[in-house]
PDB file of C-alpha atoms and ligand atoms in Angstrom:
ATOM      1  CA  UNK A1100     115.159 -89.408-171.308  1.00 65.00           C
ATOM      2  CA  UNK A1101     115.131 -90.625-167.466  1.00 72.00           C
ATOM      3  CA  UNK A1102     113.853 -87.512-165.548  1.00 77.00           C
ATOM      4  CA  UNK A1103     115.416 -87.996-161.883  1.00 81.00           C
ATOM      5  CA  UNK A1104     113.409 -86.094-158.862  1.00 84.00           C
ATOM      6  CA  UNK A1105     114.861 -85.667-155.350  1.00 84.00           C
ATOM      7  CA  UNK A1106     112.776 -88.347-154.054  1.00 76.00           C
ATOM      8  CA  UNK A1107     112.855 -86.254-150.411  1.00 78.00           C
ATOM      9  CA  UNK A1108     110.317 -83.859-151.577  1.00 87.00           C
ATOM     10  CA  UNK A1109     106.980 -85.343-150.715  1.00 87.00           C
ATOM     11  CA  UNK A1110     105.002 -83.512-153.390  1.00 92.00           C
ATOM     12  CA  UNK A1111     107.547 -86.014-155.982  1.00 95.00           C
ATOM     13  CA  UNK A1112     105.373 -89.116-154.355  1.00 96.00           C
ATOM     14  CA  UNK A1113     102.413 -87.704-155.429  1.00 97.00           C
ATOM     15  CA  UNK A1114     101.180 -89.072-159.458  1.00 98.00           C
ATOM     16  CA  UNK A1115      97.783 -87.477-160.322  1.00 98.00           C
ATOM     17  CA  UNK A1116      95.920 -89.054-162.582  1.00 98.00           C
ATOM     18  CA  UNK A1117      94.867 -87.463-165.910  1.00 98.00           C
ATOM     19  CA  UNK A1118      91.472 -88.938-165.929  1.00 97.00           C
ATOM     20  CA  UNK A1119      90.559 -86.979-168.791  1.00 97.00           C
ATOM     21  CA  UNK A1120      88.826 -87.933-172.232  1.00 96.00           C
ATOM     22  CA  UNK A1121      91.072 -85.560-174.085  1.00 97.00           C
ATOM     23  CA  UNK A1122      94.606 -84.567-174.892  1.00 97.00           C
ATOM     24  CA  UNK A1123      93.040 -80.675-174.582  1.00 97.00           C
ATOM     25  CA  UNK A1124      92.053 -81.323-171.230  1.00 97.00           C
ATOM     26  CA  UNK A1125      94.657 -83.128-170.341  1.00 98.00           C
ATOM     27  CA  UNK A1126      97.427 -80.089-171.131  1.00 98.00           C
ATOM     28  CA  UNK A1127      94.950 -77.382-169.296  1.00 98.00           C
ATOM     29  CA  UNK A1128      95.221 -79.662-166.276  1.00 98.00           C
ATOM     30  CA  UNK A1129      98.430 -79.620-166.946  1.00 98.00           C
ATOM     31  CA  UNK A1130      99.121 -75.621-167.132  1.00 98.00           C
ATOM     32  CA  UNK A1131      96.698 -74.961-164.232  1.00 98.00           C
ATOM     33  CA  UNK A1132      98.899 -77.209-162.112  1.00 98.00           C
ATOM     34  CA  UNK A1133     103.184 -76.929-163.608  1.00 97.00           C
ATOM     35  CA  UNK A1134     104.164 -77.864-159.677  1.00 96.00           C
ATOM     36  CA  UNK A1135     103.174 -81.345-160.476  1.00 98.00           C
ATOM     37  CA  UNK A1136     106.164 -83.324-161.414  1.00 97.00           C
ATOM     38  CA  UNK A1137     104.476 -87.082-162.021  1.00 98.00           C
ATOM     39  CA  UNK A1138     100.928 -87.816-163.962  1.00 98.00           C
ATOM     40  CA  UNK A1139      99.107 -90.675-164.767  1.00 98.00           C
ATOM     41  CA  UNK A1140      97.778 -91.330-168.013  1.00 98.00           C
ATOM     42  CA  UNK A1141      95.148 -94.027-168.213  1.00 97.00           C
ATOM     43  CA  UNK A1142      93.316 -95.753-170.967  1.00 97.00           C
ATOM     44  CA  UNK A1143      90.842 -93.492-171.515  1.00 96.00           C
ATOM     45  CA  UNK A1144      93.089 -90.524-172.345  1.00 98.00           C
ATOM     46  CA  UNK A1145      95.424 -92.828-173.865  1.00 98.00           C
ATOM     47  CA  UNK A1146      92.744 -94.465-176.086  1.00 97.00           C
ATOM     48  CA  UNK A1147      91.487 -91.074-177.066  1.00 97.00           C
ATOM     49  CA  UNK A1148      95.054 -89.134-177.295  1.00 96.00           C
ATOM     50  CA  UNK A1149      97.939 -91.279-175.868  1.00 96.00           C
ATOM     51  CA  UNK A1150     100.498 -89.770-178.422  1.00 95.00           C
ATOM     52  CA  UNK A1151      99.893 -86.246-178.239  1.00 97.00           C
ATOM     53  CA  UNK A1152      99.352 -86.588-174.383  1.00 98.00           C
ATOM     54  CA  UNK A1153     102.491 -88.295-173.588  1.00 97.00           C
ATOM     55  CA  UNK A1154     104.712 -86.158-176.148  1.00 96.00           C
ATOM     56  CA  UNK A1155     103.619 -83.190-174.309  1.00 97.00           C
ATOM     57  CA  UNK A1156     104.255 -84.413-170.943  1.00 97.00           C
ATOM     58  CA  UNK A1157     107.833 -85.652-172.295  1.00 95.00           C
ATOM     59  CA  UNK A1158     108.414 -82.365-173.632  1.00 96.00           C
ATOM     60  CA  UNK A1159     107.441 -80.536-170.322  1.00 97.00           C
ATOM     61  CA  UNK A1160     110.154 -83.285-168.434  1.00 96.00           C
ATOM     62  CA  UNK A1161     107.159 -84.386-166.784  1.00 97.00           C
ATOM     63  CA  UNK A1162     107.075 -88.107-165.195  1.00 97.00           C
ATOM     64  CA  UNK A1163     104.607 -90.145-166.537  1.00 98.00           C
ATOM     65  CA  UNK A1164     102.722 -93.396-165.238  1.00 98.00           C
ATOM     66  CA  UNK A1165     101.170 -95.474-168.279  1.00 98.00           C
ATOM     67  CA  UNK A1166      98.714 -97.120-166.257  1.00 98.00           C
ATOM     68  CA  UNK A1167      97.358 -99.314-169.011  1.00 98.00           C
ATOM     69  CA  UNK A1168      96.910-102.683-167.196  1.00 98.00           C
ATOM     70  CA  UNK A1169      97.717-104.751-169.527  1.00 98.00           C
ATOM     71  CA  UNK A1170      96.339-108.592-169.315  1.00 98.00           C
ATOM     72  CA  UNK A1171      96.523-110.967-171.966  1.00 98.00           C
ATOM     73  CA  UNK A1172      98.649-114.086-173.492  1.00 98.00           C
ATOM     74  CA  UNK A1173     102.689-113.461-172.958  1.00 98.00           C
ATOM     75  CA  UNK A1174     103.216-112.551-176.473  1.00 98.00           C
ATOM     76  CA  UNK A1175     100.443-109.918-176.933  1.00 98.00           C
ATOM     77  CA  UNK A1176     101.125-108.460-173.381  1.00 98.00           C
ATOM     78  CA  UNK A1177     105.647-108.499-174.607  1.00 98.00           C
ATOM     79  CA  UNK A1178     105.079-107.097-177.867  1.00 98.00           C
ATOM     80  CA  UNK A1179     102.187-104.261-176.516  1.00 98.00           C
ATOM     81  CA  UNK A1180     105.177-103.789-173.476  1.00 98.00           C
ATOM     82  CA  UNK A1181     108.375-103.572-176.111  1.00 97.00           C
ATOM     83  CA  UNK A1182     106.233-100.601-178.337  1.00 96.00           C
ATOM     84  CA  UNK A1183     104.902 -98.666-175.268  1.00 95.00           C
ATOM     85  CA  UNK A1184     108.846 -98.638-174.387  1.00 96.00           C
ATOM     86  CA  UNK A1185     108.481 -95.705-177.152  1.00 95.00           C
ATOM     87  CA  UNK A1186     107.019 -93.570-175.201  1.00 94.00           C
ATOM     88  CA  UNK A1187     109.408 -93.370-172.790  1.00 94.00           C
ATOM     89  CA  UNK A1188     106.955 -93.430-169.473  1.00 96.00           C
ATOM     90  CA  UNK A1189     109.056 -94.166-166.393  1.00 97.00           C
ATOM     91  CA  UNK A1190     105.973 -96.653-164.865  1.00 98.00           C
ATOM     92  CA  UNK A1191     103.664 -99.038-166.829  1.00 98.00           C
ATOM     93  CA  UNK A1192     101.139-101.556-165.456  1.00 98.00           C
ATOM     94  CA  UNK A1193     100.246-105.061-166.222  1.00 98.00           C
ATOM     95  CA  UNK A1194      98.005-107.300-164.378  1.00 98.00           C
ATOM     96  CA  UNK A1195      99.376-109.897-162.203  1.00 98.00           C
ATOM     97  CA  UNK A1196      96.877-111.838-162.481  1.00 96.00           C
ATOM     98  CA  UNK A1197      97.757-112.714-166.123  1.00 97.00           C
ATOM     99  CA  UNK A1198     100.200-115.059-164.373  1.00 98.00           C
ATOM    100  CA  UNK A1199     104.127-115.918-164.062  1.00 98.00           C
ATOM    101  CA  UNK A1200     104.973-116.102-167.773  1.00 98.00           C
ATOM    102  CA  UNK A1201     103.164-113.478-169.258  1.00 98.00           C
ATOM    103  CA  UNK A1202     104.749-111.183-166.543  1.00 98.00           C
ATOM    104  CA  UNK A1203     108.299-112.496-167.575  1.00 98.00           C
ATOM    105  CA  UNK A1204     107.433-111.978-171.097  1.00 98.00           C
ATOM    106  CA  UNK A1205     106.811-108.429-170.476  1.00 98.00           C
ATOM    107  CA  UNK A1206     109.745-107.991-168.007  1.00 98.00           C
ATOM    108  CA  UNK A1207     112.082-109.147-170.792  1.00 98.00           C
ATOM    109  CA  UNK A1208     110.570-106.191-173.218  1.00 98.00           C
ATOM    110  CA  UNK A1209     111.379-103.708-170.910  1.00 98.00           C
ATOM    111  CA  UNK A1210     114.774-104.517-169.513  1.00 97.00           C
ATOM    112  CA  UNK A1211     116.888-101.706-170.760  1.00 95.00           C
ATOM    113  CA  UNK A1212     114.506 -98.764-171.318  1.00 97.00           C
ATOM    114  CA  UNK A1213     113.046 -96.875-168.982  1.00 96.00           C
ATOM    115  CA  UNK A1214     110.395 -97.841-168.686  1.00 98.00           C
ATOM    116  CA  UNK A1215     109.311 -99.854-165.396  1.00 98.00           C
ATOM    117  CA  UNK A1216     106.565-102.140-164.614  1.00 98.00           C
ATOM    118  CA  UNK A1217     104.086-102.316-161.914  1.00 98.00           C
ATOM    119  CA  UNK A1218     101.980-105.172-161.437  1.00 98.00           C
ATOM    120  CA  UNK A1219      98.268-104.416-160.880  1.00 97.00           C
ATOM    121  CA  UNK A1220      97.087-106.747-158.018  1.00 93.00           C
ATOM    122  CA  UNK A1221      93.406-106.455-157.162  1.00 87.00           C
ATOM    123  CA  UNK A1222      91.542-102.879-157.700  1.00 84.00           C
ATOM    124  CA  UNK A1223      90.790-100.964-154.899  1.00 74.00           C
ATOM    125  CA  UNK A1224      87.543-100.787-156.263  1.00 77.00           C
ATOM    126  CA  UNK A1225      86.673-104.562-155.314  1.00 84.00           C
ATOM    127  CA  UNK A1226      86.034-105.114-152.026  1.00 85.00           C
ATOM    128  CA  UNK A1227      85.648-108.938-150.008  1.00 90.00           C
ATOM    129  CA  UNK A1228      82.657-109.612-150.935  1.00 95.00           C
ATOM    130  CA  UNK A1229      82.967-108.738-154.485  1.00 95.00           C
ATOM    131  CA  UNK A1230      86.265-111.198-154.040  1.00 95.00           C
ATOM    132  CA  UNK A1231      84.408-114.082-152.448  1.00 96.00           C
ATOM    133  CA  UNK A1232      80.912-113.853-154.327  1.00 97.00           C
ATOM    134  CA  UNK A1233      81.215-112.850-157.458  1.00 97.00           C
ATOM    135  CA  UNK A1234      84.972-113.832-158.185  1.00 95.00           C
ATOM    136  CA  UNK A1235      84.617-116.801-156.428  1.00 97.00           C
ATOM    137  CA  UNK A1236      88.279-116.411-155.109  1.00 95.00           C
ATOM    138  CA  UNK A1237      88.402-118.339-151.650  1.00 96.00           C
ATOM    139  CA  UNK A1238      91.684-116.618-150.362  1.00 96.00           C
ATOM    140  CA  UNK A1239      91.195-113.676-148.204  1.00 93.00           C
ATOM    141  CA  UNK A1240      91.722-110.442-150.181  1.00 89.00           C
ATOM    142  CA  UNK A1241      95.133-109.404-148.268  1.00 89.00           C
ATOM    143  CA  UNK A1242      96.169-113.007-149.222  1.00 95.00           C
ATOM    144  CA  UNK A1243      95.564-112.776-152.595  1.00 95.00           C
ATOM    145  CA  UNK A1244      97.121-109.542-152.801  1.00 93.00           C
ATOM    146  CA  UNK A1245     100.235-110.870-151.312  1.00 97.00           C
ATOM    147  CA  UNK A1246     100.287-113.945-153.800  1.00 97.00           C
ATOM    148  CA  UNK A1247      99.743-111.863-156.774  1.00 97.00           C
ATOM    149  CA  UNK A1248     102.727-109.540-155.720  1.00 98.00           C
ATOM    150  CA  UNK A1249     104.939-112.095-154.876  1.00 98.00           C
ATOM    151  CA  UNK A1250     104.412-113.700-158.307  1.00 98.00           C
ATOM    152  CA  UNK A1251     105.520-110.086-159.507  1.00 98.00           C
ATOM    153  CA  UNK A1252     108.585-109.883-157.430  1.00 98.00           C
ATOM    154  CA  UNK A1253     109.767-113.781-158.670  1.00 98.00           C
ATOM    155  CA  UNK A1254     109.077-112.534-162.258  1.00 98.00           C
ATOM    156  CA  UNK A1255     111.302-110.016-161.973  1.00 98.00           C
ATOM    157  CA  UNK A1256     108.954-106.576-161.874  1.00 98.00           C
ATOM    158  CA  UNK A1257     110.400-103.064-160.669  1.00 98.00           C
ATOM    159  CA  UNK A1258     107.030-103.242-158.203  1.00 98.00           C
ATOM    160  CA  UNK A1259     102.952-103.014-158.037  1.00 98.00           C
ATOM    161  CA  UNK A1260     100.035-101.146-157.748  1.00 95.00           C
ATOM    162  CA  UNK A1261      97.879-101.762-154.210  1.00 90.00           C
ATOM    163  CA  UNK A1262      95.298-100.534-151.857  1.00 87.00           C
ATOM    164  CA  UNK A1263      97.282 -98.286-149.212  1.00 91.00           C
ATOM    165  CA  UNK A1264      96.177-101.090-146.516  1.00 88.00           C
ATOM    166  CA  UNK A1265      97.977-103.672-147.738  1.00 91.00           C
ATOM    167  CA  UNK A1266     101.508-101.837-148.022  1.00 94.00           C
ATOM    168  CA  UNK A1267     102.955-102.494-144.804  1.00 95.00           C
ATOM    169  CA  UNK A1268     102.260-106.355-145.141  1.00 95.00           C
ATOM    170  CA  UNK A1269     103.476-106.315-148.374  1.00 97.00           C
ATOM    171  CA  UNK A1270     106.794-104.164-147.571  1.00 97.00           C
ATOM    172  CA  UNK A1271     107.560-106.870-144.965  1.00 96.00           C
ATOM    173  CA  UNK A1272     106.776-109.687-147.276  1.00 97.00           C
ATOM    174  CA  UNK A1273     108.872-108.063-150.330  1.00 97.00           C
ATOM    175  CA  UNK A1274     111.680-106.130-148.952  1.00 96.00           C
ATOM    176  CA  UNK A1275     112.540-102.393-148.936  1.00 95.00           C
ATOM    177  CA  UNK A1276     113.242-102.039-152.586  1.00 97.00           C
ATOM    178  CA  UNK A1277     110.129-103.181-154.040  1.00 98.00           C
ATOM    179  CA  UNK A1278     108.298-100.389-155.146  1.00 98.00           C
ATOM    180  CA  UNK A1279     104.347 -99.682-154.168  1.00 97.00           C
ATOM    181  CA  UNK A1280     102.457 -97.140-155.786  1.00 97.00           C
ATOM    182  CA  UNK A1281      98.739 -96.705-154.145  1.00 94.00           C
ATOM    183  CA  UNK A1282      95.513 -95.557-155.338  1.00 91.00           C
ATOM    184  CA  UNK A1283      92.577 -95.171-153.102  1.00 84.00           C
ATOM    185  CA  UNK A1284      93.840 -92.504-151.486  1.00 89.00           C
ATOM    186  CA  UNK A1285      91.477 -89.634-150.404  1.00 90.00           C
ATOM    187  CA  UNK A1286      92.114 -86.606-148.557  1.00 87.00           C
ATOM    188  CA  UNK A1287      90.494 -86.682-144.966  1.00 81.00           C
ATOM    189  CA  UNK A1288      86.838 -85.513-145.465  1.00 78.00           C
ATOM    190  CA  UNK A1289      87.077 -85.815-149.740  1.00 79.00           C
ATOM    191  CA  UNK A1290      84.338 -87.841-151.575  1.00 80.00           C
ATOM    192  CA  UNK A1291      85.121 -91.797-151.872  1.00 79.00           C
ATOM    193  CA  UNK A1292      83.624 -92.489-155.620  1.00 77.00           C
ATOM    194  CA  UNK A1293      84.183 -95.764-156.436  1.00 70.00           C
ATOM    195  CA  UNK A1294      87.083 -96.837-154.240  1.00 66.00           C
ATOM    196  CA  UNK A1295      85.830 -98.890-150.914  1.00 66.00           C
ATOM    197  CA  UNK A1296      89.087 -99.294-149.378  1.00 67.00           C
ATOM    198  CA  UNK A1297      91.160 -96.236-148.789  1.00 81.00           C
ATOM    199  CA  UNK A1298      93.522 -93.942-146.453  1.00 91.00           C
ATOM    200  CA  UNK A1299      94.850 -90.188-146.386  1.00 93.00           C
ATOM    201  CA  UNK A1300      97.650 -89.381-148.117  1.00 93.00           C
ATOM    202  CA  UNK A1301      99.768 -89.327-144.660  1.00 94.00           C
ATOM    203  CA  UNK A1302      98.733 -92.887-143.742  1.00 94.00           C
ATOM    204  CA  UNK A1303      99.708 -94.027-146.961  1.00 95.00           C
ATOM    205  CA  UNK A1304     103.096 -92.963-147.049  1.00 95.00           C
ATOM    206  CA  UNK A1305     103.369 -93.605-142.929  1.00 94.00           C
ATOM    207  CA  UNK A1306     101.917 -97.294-143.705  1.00 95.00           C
ATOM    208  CA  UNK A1307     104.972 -97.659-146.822  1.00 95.00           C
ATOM    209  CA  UNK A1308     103.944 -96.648-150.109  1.00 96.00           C
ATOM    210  CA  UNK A1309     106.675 -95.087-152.356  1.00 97.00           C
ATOM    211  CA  UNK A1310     103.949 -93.225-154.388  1.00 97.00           C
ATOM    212  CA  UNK A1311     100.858 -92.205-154.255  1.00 97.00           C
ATOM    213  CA  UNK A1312      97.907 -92.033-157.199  1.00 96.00           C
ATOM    214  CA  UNK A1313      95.377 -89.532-156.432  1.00 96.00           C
ATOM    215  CA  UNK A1314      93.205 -88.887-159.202  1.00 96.00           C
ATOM    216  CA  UNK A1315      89.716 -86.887-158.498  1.00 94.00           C
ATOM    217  CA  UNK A1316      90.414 -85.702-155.330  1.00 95.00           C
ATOM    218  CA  UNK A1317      92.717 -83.313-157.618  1.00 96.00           C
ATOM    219  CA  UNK A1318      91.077 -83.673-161.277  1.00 96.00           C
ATOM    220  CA  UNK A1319      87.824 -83.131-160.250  1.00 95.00           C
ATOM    221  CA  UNK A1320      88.538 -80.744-157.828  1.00 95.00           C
ATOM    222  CA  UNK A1321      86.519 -77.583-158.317  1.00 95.00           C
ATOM    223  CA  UNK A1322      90.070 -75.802-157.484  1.00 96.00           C
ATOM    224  CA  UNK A1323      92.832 -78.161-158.040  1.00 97.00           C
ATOM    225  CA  UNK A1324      95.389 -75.905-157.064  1.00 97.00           C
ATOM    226  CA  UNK A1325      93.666 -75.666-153.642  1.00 96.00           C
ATOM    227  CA  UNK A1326      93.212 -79.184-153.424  1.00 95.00           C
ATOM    228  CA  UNK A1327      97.122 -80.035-154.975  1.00 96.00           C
ATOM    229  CA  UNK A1328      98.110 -77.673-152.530  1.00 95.00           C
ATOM    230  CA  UNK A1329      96.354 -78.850-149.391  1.00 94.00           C
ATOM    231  CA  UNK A1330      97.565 -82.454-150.164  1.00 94.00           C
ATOM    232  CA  UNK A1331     101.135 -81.083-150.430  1.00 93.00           C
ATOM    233  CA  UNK A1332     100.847 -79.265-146.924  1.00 90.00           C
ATOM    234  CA  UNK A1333      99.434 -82.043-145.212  1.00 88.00           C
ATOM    235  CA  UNK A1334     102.459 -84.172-146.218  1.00 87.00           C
ATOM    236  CA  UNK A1335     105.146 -81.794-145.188  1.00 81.00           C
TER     237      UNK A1335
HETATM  238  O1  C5P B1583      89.960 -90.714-158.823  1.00 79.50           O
HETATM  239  P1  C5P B1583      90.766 -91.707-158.022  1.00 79.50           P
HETATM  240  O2  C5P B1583      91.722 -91.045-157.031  1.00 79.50           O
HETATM  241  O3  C5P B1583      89.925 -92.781-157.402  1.00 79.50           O
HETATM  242  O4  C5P B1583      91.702 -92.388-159.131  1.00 79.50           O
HETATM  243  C1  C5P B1583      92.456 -93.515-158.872  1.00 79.50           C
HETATM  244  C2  C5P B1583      93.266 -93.842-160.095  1.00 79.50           C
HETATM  245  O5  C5P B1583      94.055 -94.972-159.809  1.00 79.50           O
HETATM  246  C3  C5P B1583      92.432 -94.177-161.317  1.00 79.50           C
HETATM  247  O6  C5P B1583      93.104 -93.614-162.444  1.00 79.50           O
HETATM  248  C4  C5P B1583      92.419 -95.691-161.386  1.00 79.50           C
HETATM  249  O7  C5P B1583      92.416 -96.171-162.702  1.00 79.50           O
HETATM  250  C5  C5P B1583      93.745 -96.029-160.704  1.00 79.50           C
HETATM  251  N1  C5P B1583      93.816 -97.338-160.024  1.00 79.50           N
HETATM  252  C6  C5P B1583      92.972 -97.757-159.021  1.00 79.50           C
HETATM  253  N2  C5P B1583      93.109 -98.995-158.447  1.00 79.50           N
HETATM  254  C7  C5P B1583      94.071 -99.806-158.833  1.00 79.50           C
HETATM  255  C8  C5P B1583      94.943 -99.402-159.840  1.00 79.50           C
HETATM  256  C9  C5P B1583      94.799 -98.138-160.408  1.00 79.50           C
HETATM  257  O8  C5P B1583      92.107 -97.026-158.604  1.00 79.50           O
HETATM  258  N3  C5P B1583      94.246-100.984-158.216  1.00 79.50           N
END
């Protein structure tokens, strides 16, 4: 069942992740904190629990983000795209870098159910000199970015996953109806982990992203209903 929220209400732009290694922890998360209408499930709660997870959030009319990034040949990538369908998550992500056809593939699975996908362009967690030393990709990251969501757009996605800096290029490469979802997003002053390139919730929606995914900040939060809360005020 399509769950529709009045997309107005800036705490409905906000997914938390349920970075969590089990369904258990995953549903306390989920009672401490009933105001939150979207959640992500990634693979490790997904490879641990995905069915009872996902059941429950269905059963609560929760939103859900299946942020599985999925990268292989077409087939594999269509045929894992046509079961998750099942599940009936509203976003699910496969890598753009897996190219044009697998992303068409996978498209043509989902058409019909409602289920969405998101390309995944480049994590936030690799920064340019990760890109250009390691990867060996000569581009510049933002142009990279902008290929591998433009190959996403011709394929025929619903939208992709990127750093909140690269939004507003990207929303005037792509068009208002292409839909961005960001991680790296940390609260002013909150710890940066992993992620090397990121903004406050404010300048990511300011900057053009139609959701955001804030995982620790929240999950890890020794309060997360302070810290859901905070984020929520912030945005009003
Ligand atoms: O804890 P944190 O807020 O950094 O969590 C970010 C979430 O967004 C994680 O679940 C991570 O898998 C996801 N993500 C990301 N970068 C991407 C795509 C997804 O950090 N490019």
């Amino acid at each position: 069942m399509k769950i529709n929220l009045n997309p107005e209400d800036p705490k409905n732009k906000i997914i938390v992740a349920l970075d969590l290694p089990s369904a258990a922890e995953a549903i306390a998360l989920c009672d401490r904190l009933p105001q939150v209408n979207f959640w992500k499930v990634g693979l490790e709660l997904f490879i641990a629990d995905g069915n009872t997870i996902l059941q429950e959030l269905k059963a609560r009319h929760k939103k859900v983000f299946l942020d599985l990034k999925l990268h292989d040949i077409p087939n594999t990538v269509a045929s894992a795209c046509r079961v998750a369908t099942k599940y009936g998550a509203d976003f699910l992500t496969i890598h753009a870098s897996g190219g044009k056809a697998m992303m068409q593939a996978a498209q043509g699975e989902v058409l019909g159910s409602s289920t969405q996908l998101l390309a995944v362009s480049l994590l936030t967690s690799i920064s340019a000199n990760e890109l250009a030393s390691d990867l060996k990709v000569s581009l510049e990251v933002s142009d990279y970015v902008s290929q591998l969501v433009l190959l996403a757009q011709e394929s025929g996605l619903t939208g992709a996953v990127c750093s909140p800096h690269e939004v507003a290029n990207l929303r005037s490469l792509l068009g208002k109806d292409f839909c961005f979802v960001t991680p790296g997003v940390r609260p002013a002053g909150s710890a940066l982990g992993d992620q090397s390139r990121v903004m406050t919730p404010q300048e990511a929606i300011a900057a053009g992203a139609n959701y955001l995914v804030i995982g620790r900040p929240i999950n890890a939060a020794p309060d997360p209903v302070a810290a859901w809360e905070q984020i929520c005020q912030n945005l009003t």
